[in-house]
PDB file of C-alpha atoms in Angstrom:
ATOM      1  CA  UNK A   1     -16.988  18.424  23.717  1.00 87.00           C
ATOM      2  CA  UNK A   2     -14.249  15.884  22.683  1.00 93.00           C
ATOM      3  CA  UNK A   3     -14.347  14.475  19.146  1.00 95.00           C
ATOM      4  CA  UNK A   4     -13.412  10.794  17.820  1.00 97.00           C
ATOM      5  CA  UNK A   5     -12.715   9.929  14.370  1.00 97.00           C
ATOM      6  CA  UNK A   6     -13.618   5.982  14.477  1.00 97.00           C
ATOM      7  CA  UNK A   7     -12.691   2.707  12.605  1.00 97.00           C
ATOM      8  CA  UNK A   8     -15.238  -0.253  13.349  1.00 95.00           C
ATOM      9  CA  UNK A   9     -12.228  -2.938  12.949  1.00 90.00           C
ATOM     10  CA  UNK A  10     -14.645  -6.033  13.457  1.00 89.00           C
ATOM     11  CA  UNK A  11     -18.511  -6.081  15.026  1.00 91.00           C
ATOM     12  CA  UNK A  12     -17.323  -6.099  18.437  1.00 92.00           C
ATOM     13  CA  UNK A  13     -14.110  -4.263  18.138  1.00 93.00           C
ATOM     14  CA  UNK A  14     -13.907  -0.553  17.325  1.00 95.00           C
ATOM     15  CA  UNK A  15     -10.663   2.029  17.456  1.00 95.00           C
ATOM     16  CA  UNK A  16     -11.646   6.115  18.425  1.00 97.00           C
ATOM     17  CA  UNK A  17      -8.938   8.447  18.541  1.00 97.00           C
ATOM     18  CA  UNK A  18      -9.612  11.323  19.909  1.00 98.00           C
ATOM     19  CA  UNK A  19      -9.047  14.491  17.310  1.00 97.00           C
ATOM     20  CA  UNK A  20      -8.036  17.985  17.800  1.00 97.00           C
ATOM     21  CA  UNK A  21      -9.397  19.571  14.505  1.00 96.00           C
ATOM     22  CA  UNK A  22     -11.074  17.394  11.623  1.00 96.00           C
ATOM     23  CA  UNK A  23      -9.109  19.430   8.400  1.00 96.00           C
ATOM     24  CA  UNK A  24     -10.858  17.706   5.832  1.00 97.00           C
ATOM     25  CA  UNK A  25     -14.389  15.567   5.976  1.00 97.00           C
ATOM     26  CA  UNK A  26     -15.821  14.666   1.873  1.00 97.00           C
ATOM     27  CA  UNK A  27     -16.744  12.460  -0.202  1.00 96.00           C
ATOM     28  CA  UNK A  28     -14.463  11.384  -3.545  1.00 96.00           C
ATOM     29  CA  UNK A  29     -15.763   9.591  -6.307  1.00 95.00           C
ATOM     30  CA  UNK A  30     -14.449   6.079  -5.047  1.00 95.00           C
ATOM     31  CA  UNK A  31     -14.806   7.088  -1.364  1.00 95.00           C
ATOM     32  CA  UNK A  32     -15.410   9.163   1.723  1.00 96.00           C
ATOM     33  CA  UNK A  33     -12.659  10.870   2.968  1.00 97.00           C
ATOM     34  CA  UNK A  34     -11.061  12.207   6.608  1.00 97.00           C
ATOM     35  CA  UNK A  35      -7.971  14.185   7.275  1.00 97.00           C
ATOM     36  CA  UNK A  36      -7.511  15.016  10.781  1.00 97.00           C
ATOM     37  CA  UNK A  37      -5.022  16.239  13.383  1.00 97.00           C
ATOM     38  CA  UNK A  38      -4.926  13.228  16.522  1.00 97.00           C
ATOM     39  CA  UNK A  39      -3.522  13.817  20.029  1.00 97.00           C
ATOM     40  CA  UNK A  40      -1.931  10.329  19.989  1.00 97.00           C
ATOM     41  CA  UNK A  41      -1.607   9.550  16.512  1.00 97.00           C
ATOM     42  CA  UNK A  42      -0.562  13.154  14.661  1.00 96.00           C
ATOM     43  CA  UNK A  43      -2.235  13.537  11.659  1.00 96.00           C
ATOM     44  CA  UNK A  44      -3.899  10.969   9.794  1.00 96.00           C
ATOM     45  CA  UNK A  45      -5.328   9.479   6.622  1.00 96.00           C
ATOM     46  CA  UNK A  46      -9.119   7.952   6.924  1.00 97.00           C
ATOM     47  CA  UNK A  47     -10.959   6.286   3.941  1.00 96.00           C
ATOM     48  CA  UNK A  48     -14.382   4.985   4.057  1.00 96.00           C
ATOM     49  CA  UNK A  49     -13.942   4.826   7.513  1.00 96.00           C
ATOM     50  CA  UNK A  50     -10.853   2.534   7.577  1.00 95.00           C
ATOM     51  CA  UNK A  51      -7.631   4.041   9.258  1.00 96.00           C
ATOM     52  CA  UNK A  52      -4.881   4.412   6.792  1.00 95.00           C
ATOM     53  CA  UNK A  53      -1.932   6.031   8.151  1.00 95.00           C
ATOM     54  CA  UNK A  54      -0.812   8.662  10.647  1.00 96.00           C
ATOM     55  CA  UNK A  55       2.281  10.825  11.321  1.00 95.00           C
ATOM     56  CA  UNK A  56       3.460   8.740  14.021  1.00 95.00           C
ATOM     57  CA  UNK A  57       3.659   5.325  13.229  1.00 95.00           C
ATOM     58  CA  UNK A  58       3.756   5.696   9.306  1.00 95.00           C
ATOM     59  CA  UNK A  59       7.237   4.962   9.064  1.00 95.00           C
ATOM     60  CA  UNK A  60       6.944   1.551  10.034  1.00 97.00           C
ATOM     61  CA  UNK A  61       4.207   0.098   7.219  1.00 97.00           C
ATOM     62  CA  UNK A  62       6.313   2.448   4.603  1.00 97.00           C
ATOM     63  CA  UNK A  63       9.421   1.483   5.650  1.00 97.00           C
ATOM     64  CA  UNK A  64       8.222  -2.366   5.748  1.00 98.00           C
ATOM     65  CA  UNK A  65       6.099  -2.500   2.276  1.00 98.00           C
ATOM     66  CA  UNK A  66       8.903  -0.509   0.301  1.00 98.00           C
ATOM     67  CA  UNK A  67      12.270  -1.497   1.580  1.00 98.00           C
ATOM     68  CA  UNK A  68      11.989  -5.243   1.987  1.00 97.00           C
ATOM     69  CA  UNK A  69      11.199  -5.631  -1.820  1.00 97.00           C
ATOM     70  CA  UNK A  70      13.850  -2.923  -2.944  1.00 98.00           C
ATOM     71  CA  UNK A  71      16.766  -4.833  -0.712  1.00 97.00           C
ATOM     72  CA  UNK A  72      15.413  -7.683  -2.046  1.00 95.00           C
ATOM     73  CA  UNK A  73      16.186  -7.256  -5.666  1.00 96.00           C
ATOM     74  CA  UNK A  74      19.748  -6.654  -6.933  1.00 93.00           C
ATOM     75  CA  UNK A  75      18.829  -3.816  -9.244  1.00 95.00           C
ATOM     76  CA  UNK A  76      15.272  -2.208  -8.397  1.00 97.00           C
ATOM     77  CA  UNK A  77      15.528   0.597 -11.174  1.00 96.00           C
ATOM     78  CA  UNK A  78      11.983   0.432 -12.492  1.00 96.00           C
ATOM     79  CA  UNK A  79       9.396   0.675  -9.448  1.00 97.00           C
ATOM     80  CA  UNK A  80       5.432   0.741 -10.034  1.00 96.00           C
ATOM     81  CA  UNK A  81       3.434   1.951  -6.804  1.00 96.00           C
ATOM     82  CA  UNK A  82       0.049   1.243  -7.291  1.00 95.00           C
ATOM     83  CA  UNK A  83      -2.190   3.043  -4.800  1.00 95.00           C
ATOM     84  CA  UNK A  84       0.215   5.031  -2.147  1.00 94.00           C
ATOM     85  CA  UNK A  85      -1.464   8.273  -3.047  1.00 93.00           C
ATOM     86  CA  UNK A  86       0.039  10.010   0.418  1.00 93.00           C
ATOM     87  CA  UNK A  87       3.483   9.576  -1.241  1.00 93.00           C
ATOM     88  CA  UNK A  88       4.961   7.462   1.837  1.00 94.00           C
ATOM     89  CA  UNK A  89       6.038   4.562  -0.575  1.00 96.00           C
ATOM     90  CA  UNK A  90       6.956   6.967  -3.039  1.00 95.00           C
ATOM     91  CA  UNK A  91       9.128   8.912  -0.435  1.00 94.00           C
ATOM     92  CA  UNK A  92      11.050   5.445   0.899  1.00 96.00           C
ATOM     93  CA  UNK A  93      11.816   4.383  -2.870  1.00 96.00           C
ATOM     94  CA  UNK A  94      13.492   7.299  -3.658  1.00 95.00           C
ATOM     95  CA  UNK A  95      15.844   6.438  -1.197  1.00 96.00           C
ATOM     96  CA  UNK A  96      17.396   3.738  -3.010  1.00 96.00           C
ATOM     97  CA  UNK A  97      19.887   4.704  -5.550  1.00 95.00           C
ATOM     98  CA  UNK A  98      19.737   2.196  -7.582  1.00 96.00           C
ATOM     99  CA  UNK A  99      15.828   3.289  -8.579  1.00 96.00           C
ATOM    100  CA  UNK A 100      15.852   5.478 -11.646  1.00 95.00           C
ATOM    101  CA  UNK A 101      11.709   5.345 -12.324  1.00 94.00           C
ATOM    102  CA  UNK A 102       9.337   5.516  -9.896  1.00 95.00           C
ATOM    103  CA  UNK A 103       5.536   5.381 -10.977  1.00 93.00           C
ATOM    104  CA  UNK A 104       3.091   5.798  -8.960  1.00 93.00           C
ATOM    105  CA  UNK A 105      -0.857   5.829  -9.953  1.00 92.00           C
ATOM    106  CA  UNK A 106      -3.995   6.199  -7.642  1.00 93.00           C
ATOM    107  CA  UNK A 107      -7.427   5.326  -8.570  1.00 91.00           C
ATOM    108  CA  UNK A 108      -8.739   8.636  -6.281  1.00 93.00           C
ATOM    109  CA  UNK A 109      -6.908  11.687  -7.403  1.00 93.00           C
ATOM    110  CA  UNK A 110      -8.511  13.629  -4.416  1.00 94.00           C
ATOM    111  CA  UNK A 111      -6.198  11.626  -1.976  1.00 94.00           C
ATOM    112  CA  UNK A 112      -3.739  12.614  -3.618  1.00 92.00           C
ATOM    113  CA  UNK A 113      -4.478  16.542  -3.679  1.00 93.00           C
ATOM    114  CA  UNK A 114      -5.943  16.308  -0.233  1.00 93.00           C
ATOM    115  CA  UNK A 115      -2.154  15.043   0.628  1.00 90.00           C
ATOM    116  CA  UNK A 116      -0.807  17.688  -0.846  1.00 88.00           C
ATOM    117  CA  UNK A 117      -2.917  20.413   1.008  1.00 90.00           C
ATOM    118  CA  UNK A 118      -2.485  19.157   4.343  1.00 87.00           C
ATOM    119  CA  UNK A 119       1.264  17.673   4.300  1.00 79.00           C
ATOM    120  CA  UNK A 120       1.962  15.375   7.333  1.00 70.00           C
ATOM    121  CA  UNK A 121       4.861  13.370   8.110  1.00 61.00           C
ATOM    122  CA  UNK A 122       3.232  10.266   5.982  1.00 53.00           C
ATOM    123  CA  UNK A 123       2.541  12.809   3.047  1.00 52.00           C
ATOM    124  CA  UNK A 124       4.074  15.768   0.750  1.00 46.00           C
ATOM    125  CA  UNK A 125       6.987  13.366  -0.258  1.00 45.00           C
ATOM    126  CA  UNK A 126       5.556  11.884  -3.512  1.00 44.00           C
ATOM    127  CA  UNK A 127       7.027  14.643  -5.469  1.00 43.00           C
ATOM    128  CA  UNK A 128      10.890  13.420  -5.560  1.00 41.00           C
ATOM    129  CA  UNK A 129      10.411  10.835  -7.330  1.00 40.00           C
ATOM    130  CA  UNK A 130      11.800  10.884 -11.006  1.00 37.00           C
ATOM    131  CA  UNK A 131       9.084   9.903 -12.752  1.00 40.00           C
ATOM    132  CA  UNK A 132       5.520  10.067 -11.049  1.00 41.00           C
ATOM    133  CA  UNK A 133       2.349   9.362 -13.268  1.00 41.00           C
ATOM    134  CA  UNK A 134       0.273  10.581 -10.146  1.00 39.00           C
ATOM    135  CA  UNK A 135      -3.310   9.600 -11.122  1.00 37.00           C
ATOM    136  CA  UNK A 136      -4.791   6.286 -13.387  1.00 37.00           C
ATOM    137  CA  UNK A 137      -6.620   3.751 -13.542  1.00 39.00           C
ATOM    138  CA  UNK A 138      -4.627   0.674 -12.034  1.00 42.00           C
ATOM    139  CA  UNK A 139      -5.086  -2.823 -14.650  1.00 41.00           C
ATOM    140  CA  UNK A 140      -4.511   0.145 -16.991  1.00 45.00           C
ATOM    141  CA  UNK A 141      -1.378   0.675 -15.713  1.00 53.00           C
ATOM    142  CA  UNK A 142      -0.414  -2.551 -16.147  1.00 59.00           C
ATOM    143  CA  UNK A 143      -1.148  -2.722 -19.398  1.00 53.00           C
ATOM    144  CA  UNK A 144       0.300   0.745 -20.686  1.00 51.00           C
ATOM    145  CA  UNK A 145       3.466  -0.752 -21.012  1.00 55.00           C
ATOM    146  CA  UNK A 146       5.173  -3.923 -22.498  1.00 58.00           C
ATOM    147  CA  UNK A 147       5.042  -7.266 -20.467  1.00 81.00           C
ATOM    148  CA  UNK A 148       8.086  -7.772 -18.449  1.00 90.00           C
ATOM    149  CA  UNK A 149       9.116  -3.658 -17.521  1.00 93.00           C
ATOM    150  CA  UNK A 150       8.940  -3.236 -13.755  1.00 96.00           C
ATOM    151  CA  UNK A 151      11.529  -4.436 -11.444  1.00 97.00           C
ATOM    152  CA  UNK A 152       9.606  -4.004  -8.047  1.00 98.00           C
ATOM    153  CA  UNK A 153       5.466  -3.583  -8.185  1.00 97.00           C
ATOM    154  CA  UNK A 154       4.333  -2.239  -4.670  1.00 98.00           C
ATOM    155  CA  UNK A 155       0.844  -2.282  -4.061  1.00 97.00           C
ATOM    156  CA  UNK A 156       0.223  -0.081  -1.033  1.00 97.00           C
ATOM    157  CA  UNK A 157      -3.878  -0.350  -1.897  1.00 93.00           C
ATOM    158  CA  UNK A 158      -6.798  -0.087   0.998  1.00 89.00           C
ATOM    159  CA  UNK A 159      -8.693  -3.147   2.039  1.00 89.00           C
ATOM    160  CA  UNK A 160     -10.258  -5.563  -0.173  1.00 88.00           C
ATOM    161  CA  UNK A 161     -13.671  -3.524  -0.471  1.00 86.00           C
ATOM    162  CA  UNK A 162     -14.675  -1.037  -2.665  1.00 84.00           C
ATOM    163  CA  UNK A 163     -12.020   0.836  -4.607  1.00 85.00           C
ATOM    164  CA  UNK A 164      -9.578  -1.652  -3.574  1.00 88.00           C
ATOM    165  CA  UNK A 165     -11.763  -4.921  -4.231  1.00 90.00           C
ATOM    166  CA  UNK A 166     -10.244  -5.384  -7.705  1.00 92.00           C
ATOM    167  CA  UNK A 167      -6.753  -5.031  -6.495  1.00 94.00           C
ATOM    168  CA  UNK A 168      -7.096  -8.998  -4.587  1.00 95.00           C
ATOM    169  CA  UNK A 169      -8.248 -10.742  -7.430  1.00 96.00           C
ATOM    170  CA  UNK A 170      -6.856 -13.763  -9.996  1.00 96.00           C
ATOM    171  CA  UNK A 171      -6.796 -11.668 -12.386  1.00 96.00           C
ATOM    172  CA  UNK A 172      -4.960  -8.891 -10.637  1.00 96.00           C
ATOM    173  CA  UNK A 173      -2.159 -11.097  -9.580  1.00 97.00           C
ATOM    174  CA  UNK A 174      -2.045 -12.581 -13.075  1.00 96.00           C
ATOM    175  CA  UNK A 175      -1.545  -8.795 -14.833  1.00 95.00           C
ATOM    176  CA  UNK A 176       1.049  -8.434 -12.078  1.00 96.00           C
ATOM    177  CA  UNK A 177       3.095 -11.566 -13.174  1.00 96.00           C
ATOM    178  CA  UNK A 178       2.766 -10.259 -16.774  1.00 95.00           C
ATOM    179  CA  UNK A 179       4.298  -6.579 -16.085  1.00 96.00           C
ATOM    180  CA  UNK A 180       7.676  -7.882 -14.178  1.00 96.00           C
ATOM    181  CA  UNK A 181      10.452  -8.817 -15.319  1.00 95.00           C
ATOM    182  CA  UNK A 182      12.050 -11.757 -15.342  1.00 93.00           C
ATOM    183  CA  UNK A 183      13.726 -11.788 -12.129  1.00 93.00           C
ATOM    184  CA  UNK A 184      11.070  -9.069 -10.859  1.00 96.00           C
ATOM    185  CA  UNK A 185       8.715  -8.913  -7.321  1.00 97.00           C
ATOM    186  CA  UNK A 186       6.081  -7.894  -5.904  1.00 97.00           C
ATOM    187  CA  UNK A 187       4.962  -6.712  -2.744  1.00 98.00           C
ATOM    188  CA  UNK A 188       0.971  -6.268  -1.164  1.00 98.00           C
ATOM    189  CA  UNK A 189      -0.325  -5.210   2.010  1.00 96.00           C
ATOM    190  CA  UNK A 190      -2.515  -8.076   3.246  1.00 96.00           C
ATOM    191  CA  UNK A 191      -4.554  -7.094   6.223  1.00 94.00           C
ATOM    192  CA  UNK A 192      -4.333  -8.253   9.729  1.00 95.00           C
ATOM    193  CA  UNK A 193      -3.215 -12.507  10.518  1.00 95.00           C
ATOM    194  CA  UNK A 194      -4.835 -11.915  13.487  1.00 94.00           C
ATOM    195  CA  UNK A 195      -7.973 -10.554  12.350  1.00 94.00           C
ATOM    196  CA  UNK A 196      -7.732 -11.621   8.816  1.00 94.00           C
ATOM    197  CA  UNK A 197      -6.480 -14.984   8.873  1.00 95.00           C
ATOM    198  CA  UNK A 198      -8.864 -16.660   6.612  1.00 95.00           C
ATOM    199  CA  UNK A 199      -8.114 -13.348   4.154  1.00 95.00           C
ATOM    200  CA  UNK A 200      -4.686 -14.110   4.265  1.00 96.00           C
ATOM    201  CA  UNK A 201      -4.596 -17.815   3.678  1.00 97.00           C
ATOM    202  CA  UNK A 202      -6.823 -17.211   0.472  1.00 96.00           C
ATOM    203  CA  UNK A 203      -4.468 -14.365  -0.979  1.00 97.00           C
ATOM    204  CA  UNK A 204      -1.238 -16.635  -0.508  1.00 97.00           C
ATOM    205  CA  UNK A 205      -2.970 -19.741  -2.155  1.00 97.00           C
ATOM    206  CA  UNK A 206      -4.054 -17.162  -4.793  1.00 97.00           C
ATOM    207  CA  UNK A 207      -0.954 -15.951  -5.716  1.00 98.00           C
ATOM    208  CA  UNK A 208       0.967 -18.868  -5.083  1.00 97.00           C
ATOM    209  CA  UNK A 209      -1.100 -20.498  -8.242  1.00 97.00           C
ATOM    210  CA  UNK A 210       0.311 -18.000  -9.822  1.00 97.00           C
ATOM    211  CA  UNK A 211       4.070 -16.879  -8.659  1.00 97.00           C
ATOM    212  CA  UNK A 212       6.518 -19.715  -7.552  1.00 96.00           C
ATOM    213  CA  UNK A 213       8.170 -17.847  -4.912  1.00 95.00           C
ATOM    214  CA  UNK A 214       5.564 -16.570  -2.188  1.00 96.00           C
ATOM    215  CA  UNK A 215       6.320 -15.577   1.260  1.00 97.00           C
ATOM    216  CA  UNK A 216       4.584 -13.721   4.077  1.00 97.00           C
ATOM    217  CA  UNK A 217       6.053 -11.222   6.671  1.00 98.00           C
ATOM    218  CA  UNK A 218       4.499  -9.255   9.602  1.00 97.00           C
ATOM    219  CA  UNK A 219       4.932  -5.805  10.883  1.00 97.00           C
ATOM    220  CA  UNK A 220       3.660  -4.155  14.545  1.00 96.00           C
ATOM    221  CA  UNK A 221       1.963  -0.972  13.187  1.00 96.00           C
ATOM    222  CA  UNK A 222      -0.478   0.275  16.496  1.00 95.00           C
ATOM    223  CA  UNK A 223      -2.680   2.057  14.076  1.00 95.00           C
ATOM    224  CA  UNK A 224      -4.131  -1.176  12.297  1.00 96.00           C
ATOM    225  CA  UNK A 225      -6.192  -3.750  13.934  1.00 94.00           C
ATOM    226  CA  UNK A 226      -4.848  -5.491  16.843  1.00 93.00           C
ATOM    227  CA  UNK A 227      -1.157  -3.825  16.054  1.00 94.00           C
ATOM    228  CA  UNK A 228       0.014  -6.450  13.858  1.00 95.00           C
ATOM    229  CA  UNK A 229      -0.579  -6.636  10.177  1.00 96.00           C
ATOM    230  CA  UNK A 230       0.907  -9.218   7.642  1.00 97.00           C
ATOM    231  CA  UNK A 231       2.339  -8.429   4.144  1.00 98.00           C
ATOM    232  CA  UNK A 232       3.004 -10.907   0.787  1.00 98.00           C
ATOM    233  CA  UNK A 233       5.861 -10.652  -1.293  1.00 98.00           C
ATOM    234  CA  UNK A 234       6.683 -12.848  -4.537  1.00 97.00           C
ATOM    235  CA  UNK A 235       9.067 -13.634  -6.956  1.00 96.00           C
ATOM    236  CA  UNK A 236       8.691 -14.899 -10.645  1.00 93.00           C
ATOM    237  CA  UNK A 237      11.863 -16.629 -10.593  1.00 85.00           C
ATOM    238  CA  UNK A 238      12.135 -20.214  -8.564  1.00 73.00           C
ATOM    239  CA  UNK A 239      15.562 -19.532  -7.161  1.00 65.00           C
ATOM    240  CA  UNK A 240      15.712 -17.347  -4.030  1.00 56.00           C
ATOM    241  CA  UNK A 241      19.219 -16.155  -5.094  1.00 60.00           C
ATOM    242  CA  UNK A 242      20.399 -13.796  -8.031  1.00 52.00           C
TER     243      UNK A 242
END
């Protein structure tokens, strides 16, 4: 009998992919948890029953969330990761050599050790970075160290429902602001424009209150609803040139 691992993307839309062996089916302390080996995806990441990642289109929300921000800055050596717990983020920043600190800090440990004992293409690369704080709380984070210390802040977080709720809110984006530097950025995930749109809107206005420099971009990731899904970055500084 063929098994599905599926992701309800909207009441009348849902996504099965049919999976080979399920490695890993529990429950965390922030959420319920699925590591299993695809036929079309590879394996893949599935929280609360919201598809996260997969070997073989990983490298394209990674690649989009991390190096955009990093390019983007003249001198990206303090990076914060908050979420990212299967290391992709972590793996892309490293790649810069201009990045002397990466820290990266996950509300749910068990993603991250789940990562770890079932390595896929999207996971097992967290270690390299040079500094990796690899579990916390994440407004404690931003509060650990002195207003104005990271460069980049790249917040590879889940959707805007239960462990990630807190991670789209005024207050968020206000801690954010606080824990750049001067001529710092961030980056966010920000759902689907297709799917999302009224989402997105709302999270622009939000942090455009808040950071004078705000600007959307999309990526075509097949794994996430409808293919395409839409990212924020932001700027404290006014000018768009260093």
């Amino acid at each position: 009998m063929k098994k599905f691992v599926t992701e309800h993307q909207s009441p009348y839309l849902d996504l099965s992919a049919e999976v080979s062996e399920i490695l890993y089916e529990g429950k965390s302390d922030f959420q319920d948890i699925i590591v299993a080996d695809s036929k079309e995806f590879g394996r893949m990441l599935v929280l609360d029953g919201v598809f996260q990642t997969s070997d073989k289109d990983e490298f394209i929300y990674h690649e989009c969330i991390t190096h955009i921000p990093l390019f983007l800055h003249p001198n990206p050596k303090n990076v914060l990761i908050i979420g990212g717990g299967d290391g992709g983020a972590a793996r892309e920043a490293v790649r810069h050599p201009e990045v002397e600190h990466v820290t990266m800090v996950d509300i749910d440990g068990k993603v991250i050790e789940l990562s770890k004992q079932f390595p896929g293409d999207f996971q097992s690369h967290a270690g390299k970075q040079s500094e990796a704080d690899r579990q916390g709380r994440r407004r404690h984070c931003l509060h650990a160290r002195s207003e104005g210390f990271y460069d980049v802040i790249i917040v590879d977080c889940s959707d805007p429902v239960g462990p990630g709720e807190g991670l789209f809110t005024y207050e968020f984006y206000k801690d954010t602001f606080k824990a750049l530097k001067e001529d710092g950025l961030f980056v966010q995930q920000t759902e689907s424009p297709f799917m999302h749109s009224k989402l997105v809107r709302e999270i622009k206005d939000c942090v455009s209150d808040i950071f004078p420099i705000t600007r959307l971009y999309t990526a075509f990731i097949p794994l996430y609803p409808t293919g395409m899904h839409c990212l924020l970055w932001a700027r404290r500084v006014r000018s768009l040139t260093w």
